[in-house]
mmCIF file of C-alpha atoms in Angstrom:
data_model
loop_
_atom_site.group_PDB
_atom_site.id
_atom_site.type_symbol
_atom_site.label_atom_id
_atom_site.label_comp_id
_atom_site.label_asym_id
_atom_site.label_seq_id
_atom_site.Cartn_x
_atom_site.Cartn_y
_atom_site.Cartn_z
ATOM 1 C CA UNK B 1 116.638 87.090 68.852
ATOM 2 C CA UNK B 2 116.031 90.727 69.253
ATOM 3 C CA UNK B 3 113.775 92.286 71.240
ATOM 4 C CA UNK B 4 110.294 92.872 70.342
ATOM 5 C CA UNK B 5 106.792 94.512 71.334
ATOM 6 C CA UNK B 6 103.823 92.529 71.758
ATOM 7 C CA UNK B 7 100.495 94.622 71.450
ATOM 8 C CA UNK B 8 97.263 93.925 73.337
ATOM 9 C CA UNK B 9 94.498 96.126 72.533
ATOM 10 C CA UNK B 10 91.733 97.418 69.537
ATOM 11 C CA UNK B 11 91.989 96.379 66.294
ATOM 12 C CA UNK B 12 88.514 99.073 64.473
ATOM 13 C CA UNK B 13 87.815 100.329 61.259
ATOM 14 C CA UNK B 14 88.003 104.071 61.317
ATOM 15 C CA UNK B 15 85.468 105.695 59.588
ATOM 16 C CA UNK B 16 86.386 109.493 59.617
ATOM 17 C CA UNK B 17 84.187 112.772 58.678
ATOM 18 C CA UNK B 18 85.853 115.840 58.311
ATOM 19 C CA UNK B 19 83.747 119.179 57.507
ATOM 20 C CA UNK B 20 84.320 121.568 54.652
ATOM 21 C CA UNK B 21 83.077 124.547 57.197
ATOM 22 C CA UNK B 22 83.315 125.223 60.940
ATOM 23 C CA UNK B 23 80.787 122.686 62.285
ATOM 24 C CA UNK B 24 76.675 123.761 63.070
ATOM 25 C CA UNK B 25 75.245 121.387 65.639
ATOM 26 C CA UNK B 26 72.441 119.614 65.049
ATOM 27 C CA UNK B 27 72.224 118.910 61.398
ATOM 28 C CA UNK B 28 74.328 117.143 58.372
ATOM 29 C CA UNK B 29 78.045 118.897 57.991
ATOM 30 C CA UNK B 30 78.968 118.598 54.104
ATOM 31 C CA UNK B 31 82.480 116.839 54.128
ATOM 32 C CA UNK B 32 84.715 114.582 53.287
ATOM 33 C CA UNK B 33 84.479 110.771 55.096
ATOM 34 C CA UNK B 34 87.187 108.211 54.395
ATOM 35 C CA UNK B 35 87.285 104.563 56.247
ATOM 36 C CA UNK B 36 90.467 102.693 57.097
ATOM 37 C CA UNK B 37 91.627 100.506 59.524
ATOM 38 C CA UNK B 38 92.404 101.678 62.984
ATOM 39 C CA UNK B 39 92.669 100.983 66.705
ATOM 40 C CA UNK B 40 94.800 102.528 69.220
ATOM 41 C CA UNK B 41 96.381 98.511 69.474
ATOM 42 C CA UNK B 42 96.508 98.068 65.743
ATOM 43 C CA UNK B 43 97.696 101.300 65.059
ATOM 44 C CA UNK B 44 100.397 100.795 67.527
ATOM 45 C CA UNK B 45 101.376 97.694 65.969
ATOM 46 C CA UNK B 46 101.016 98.827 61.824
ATOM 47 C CA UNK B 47 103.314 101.889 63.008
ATOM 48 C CA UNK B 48 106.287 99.816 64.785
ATOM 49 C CA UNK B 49 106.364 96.924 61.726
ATOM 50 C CA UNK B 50 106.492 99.901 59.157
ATOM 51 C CA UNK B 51 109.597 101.488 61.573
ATOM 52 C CA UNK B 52 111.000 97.832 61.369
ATOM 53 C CA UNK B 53 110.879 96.852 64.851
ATOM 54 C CA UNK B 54 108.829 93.048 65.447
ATOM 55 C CA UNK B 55 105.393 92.937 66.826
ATOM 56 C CA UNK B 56 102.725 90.676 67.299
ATOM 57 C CA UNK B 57 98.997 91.710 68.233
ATOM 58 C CA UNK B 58 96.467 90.371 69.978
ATOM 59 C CA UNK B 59 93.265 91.636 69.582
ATOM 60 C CA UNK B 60 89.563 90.455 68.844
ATOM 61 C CA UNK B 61 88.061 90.897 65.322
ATOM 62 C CA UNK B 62 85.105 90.131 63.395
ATOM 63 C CA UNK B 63 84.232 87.133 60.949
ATOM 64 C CA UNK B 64 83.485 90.329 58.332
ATOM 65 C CA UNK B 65 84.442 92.694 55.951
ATOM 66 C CA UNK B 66 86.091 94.899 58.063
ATOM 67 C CA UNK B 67 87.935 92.069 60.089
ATOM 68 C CA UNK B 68 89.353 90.986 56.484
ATOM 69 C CA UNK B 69 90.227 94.262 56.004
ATOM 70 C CA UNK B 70 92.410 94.394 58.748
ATOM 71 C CA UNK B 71 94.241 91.201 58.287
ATOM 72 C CA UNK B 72 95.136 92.196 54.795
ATOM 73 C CA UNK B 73 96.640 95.417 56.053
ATOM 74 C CA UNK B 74 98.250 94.283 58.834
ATOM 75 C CA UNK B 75 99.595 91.257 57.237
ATOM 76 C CA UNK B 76 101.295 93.787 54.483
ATOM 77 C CA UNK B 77 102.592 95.616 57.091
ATOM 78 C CA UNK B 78 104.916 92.546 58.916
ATOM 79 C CA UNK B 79 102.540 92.281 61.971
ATOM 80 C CA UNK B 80 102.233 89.416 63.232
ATOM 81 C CA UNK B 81 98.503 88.343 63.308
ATOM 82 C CA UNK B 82 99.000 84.448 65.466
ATOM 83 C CA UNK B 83 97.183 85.661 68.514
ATOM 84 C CA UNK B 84 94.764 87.201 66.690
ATOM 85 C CA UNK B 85 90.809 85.651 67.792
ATOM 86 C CA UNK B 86 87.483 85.981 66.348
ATOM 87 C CA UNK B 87 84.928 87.713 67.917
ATOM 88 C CA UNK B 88 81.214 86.604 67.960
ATOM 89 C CA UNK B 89 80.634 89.763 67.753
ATOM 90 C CA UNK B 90 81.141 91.942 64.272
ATOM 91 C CA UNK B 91 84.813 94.490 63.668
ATOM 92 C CA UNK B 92 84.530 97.102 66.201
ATOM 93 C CA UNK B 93 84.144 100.741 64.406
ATOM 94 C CA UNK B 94 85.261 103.924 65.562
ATOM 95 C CA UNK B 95 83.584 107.052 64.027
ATOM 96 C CA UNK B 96 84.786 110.168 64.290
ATOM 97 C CA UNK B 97 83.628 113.752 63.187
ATOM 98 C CA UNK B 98 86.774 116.667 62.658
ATOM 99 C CA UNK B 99 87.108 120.218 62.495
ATOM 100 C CA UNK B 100 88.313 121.616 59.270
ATOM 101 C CA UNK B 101 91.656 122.029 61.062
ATOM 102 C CA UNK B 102 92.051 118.280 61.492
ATOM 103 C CA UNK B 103 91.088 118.268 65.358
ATOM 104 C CA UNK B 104 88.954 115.989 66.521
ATOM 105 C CA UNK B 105 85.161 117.595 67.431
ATOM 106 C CA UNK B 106 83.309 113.871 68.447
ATOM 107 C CA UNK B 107 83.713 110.231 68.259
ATOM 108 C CA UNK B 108 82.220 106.869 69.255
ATOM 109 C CA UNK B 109 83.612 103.587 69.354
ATOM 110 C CA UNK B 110 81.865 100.616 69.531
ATOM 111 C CA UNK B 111 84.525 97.836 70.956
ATOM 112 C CA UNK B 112 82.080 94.900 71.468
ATOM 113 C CA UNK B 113 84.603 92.214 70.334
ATOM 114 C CA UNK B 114 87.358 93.369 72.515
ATOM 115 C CA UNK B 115 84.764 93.412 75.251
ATOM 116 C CA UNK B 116 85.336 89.370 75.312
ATOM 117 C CA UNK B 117 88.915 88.866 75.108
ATOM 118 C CA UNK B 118 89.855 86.617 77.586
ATOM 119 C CA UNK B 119 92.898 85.592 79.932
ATOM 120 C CA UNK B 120 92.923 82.591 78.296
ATOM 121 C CA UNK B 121 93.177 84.231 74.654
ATOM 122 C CA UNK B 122 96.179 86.480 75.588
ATOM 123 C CA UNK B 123 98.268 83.532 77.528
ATOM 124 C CA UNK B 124 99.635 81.693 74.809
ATOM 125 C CA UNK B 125 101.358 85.114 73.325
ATOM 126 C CA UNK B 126 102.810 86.021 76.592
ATOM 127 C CA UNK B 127 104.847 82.745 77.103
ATOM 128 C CA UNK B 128 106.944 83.935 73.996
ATOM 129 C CA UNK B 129 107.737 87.089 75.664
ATOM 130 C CA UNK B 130 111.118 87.865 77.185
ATOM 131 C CA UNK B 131 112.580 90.295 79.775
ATOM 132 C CA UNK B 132 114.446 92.508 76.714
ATOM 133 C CA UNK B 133 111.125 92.933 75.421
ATOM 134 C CA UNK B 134 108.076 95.184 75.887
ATOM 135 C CA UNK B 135 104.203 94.626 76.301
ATOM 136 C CA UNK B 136 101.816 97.061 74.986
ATOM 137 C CA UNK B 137 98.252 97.402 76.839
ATOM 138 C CA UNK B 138 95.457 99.501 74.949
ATOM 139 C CA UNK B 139 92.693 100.016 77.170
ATOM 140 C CA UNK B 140 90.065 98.484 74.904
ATOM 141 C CA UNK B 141 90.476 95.376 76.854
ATOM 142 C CA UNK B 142 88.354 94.112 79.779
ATOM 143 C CA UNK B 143 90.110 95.733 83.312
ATOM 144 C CA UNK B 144 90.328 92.672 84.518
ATOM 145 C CA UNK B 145 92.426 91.090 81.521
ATOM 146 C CA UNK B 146 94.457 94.389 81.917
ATOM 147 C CA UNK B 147 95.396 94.007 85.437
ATOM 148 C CA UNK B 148 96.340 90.298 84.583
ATOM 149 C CA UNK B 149 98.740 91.154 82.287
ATOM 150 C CA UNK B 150 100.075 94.221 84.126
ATOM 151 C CA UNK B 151 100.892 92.090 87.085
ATOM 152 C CA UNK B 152 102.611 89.331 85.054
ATOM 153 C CA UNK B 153 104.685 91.945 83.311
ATOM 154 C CA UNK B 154 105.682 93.862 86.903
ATOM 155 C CA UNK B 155 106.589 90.225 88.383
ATOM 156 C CA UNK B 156 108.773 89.419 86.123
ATOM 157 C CA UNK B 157 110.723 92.694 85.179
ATOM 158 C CA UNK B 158 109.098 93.065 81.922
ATOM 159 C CA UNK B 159 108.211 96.941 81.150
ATOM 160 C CA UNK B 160 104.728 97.518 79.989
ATOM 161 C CA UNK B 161 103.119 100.437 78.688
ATOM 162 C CA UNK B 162 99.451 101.018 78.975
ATOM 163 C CA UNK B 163 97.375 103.492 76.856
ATOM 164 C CA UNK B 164 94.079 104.787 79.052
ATOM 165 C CA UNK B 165 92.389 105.886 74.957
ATOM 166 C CA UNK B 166 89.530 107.989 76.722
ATOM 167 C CA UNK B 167 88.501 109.452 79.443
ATOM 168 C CA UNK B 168 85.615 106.769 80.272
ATOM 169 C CA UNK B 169 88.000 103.778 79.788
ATOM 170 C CA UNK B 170 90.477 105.726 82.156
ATOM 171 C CA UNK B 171 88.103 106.218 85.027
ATOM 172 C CA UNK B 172 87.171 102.567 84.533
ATOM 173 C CA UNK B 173 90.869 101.672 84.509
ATOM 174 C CA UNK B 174 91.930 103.238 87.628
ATOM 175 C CA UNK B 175 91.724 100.941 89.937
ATOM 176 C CA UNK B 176 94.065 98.390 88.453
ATOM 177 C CA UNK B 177 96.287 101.252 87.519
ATOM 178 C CA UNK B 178 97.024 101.896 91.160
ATOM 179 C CA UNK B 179 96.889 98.171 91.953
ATOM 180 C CA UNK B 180 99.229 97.337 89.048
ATOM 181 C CA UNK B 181 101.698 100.239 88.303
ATOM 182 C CA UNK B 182 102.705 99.745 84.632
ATOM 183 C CA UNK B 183 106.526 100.503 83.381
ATOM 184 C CA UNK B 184 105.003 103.526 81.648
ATOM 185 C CA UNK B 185 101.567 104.702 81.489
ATOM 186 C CA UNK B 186 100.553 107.549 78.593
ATOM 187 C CA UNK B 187 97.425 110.061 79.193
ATOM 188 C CA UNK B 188 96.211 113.047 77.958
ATOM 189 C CA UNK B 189 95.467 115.840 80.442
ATOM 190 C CA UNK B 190 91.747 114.506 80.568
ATOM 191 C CA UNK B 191 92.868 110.801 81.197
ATOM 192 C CA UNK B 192 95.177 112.197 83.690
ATOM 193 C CA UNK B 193 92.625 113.804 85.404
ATOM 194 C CA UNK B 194 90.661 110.587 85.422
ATOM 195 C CA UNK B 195 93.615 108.339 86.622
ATOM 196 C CA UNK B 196 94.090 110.950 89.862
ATOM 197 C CA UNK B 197 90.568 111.403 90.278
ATOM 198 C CA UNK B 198 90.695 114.959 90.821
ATOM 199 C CA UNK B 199 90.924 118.328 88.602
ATOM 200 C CA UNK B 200 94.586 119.098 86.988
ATOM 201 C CA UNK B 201 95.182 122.429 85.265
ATOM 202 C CA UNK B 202 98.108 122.650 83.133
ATOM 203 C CA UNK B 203 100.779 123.810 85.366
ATOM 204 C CA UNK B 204 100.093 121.672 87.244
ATOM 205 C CA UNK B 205 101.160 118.307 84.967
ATOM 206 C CA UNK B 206 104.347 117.584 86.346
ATOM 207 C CA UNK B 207 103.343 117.783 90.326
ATOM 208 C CA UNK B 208 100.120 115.208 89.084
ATOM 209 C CA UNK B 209 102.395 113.238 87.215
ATOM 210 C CA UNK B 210 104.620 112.788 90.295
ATOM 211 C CA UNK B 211 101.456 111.555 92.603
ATOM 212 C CA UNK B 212 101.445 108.859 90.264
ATOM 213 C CA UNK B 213 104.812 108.008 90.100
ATOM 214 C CA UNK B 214 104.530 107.592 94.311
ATOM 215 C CA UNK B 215 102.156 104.654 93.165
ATOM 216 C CA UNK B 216 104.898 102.724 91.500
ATOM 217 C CA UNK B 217 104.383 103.618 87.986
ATOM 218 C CA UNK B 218 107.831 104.475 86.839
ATOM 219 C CA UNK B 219 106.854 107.069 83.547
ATOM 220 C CA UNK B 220 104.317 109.098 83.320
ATOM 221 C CA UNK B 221 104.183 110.346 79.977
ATOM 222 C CA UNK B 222 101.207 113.259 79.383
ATOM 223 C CA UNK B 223 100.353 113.926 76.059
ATOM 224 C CA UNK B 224 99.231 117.782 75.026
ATOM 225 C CA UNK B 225 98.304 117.251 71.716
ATOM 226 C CA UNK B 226 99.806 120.477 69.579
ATOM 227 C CA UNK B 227 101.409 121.591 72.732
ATOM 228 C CA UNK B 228 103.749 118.635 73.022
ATOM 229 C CA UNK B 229 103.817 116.134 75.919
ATOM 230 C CA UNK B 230 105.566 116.089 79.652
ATOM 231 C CA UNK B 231 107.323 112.878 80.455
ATOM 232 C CA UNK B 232 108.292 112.504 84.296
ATOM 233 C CA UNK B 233 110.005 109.649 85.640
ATOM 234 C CA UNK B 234 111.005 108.270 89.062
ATOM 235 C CA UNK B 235 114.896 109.755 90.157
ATOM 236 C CA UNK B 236 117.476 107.989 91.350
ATOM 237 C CA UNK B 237 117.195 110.640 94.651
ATOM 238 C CA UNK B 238 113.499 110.194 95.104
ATOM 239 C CA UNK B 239 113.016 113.274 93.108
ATOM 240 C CA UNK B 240 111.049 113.337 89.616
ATOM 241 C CA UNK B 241 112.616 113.940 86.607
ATOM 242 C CA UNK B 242 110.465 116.189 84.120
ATOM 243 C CA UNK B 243 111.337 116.730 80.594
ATOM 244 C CA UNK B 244 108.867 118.814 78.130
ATOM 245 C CA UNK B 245 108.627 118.072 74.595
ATOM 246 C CA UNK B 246 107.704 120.171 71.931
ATOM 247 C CA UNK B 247 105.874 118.643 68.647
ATOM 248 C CA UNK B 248 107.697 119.784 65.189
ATOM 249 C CA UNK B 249 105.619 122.124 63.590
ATOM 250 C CA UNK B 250 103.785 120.950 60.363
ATOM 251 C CA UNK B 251 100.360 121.462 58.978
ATOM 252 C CA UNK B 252 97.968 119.278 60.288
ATOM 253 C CA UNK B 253 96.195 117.819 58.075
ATOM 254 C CA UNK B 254 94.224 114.729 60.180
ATOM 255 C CA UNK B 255 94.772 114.238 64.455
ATOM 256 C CA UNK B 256 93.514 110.669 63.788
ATOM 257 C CA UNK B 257 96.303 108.230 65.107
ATOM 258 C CA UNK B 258 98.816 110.647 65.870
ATOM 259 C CA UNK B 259 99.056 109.517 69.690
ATOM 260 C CA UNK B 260 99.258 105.772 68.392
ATOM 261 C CA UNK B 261 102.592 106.549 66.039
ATOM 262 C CA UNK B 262 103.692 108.773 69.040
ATOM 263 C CA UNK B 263 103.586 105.819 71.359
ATOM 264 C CA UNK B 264 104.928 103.260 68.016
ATOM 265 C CA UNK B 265 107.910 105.651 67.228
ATOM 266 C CA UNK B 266 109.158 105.751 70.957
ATOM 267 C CA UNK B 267 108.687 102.165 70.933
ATOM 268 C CA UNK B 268 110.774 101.623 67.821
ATOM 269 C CA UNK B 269 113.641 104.255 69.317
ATOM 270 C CA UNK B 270 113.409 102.518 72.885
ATOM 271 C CA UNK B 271 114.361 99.213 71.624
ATOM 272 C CA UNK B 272 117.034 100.469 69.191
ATOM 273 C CA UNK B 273 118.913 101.379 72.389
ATOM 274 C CA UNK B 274 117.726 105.248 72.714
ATOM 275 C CA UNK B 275 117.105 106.616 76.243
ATOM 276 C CA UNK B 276 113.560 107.539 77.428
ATOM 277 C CA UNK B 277 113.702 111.020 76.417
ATOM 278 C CA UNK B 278 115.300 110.832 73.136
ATOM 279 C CA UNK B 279 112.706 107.969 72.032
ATOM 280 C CA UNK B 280 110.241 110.428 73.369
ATOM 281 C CA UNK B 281 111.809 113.199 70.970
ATOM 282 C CA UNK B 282 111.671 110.307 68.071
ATOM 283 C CA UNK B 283 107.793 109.869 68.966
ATOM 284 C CA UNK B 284 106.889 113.248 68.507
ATOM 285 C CA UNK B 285 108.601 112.958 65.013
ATOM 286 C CA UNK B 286 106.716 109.852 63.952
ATOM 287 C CA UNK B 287 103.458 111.706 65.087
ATOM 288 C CA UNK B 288 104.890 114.592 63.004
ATOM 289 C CA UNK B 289 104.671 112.566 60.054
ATOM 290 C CA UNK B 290 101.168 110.551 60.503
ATOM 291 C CA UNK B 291 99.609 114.732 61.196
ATOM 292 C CA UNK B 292 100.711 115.722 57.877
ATOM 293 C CA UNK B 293 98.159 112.961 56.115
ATOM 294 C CA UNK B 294 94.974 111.429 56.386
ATOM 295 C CA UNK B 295 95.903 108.010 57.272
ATOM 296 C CA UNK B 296 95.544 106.892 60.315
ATOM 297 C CA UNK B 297 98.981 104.581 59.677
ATOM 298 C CA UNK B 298 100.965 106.762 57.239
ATOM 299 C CA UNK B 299 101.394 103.774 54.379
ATOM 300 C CA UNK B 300 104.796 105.331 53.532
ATOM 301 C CA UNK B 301 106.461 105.228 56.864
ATOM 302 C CA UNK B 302 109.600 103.714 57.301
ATOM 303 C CA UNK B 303 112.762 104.599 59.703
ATOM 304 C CA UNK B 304 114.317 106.149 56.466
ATOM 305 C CA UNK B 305 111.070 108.299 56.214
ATOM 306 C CA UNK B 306 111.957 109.703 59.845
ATOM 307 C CA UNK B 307 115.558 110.109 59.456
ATOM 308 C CA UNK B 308 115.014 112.353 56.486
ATOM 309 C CA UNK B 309 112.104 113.452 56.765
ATOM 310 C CA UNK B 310 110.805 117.168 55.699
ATOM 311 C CA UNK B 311 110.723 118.095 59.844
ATOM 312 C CA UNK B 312 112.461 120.703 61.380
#
């Protein structure tokens, strides 16, 4: 059987404005406002059965709507939806305001239903999973679920990768971070900042990165958004390996899940039998891709799509 990724982590419904005009505080923005499915978990997951690779989720929905919503998508996708429980508590929603460039401005998320995910929900996917394969940790989930599975994955040679989301669910996370050094962990400068618990300015990425990789992580992968991202790993020699990356440049048309197919498409390389940094390269082309639309899963995608697609 080959190897595959099992996802733990948010399965929302995105519900995205994006202004017309540069955006005036305090008052109603005329715009555009689309809703689809999202979640930095489901995302991840969507993204990596599109590229062809196998994935199951796990992740805590509603008895609604929105929850249907998601099983229908990610069923026509090729996720695998087994693990998947029902939450007392309704879809979580993430809402998000944009710039008229496509950056983000302000969001919320309410993840209620991943709030309860248990040990006990997550168990019966992780029996199925072997050492060839890799285990995907959004960090919707409760810390204490997350350090569970971190430690399971590090005792047995499995390689995990753990994405902080935010800022808040980063300073929450930190703790088991350092207790339970994932295979690869993936911030932005601002979860970065809340992982070390201390100010880093730019230039300073690669000597952060390397405090972290004295904890036991063994990548730290930073993500700059249109800048690119900084992916250091432990050296053979003691001494950390950096390698910057810079983004293709296309016209942005939505940020919204752009990090998720970043993470998916290295994923999806990684397992194919590419080496860190060239799955890393293959990431930033997948994210390339998901920038140029307004989905937050580009419904076209496919491994074709990013073999030939219109990227430098």
């Amino acid at each position: 059987m080959s190897a595959r990724v099992l996802v733990i982590g948010g399965a929302m419904l995105d519900v995205v404005a994006t202004s017309h005009a540069e955006l005036v505080p305090g008052t109603s923005n005329p715009g555009f406002v689309r809703t689809t499915p999202g979640g930095v978990g489901r995302n991840i997951a969507e993204n990596l059965a599109r590229l062809g690779t196998s994935v199951d989720l796990v992740t805590a929905i509603g008895d609604d709507l929105a929850g249907e919503v998601i099983r229908e998508r990610c069923t026509a996708a090729g996720v695998g939806l087994e693990h998947v429980v029902t939450s007392v508590f309704g879809t979580g929603t993430y809402a998000a305001i944009l710039h008229p460039s496509g950056e983000l401005s302000v969001a919320g998320c309410d993840a209620a239903a991943m709030d309860g995910l248990t040990l006990a929900d997550i168990e019966p996917a992780l029996t199925r999973v072997s050492v060839d394969d890799i285990v995907v940790v959004d960090a919707n989930i409760p810390a204490e679920v997350a350090a569970t599975v971190l430690r399971w994955a590090r005792e047995r040679g499995v390689r995990s990768l753990l994405d902080v989301v935010s800022y808040p669910r980063a300073v929450r996370l930190r703790e088991v971070v350092l207790a339970n050094p994932p295979w690869l962990v993936a911030p932005n400068i601002e979860e970065l900042v809340a992982l070390l618990g201390r100010p880093v300015a730019l230039p300073q990425i690669a000597q952060a990165a390397a405090e972290l990789l004295g904890t036991g992580i063994d990548h730290v992968w930073t993500r700059l958004g249109p800048m690119g991202s900084v992916l250091a790993r432990r050296g053979n020699d003691g001494v950390p390996e950096v390698r910057e990356f810079r983004p293709p440049p296309v016209p942005i048309v939505d940020v919204t899940g752009a990090g998720d197919a970043l993470t998916a498409g290295f994923l999806h390389a990684l397992l194919q039998g590419a080496s860190v940094a060239d799955a890393a390269a293959y990431g930033h082309r997948v994210s390339a891709l998901t920038l140029m639309t307004s989905d937050s899963v580009r419904a076209d995608l496919s491994a074709d799509l990013v073999a030939a697609g219109p990227l430098p």
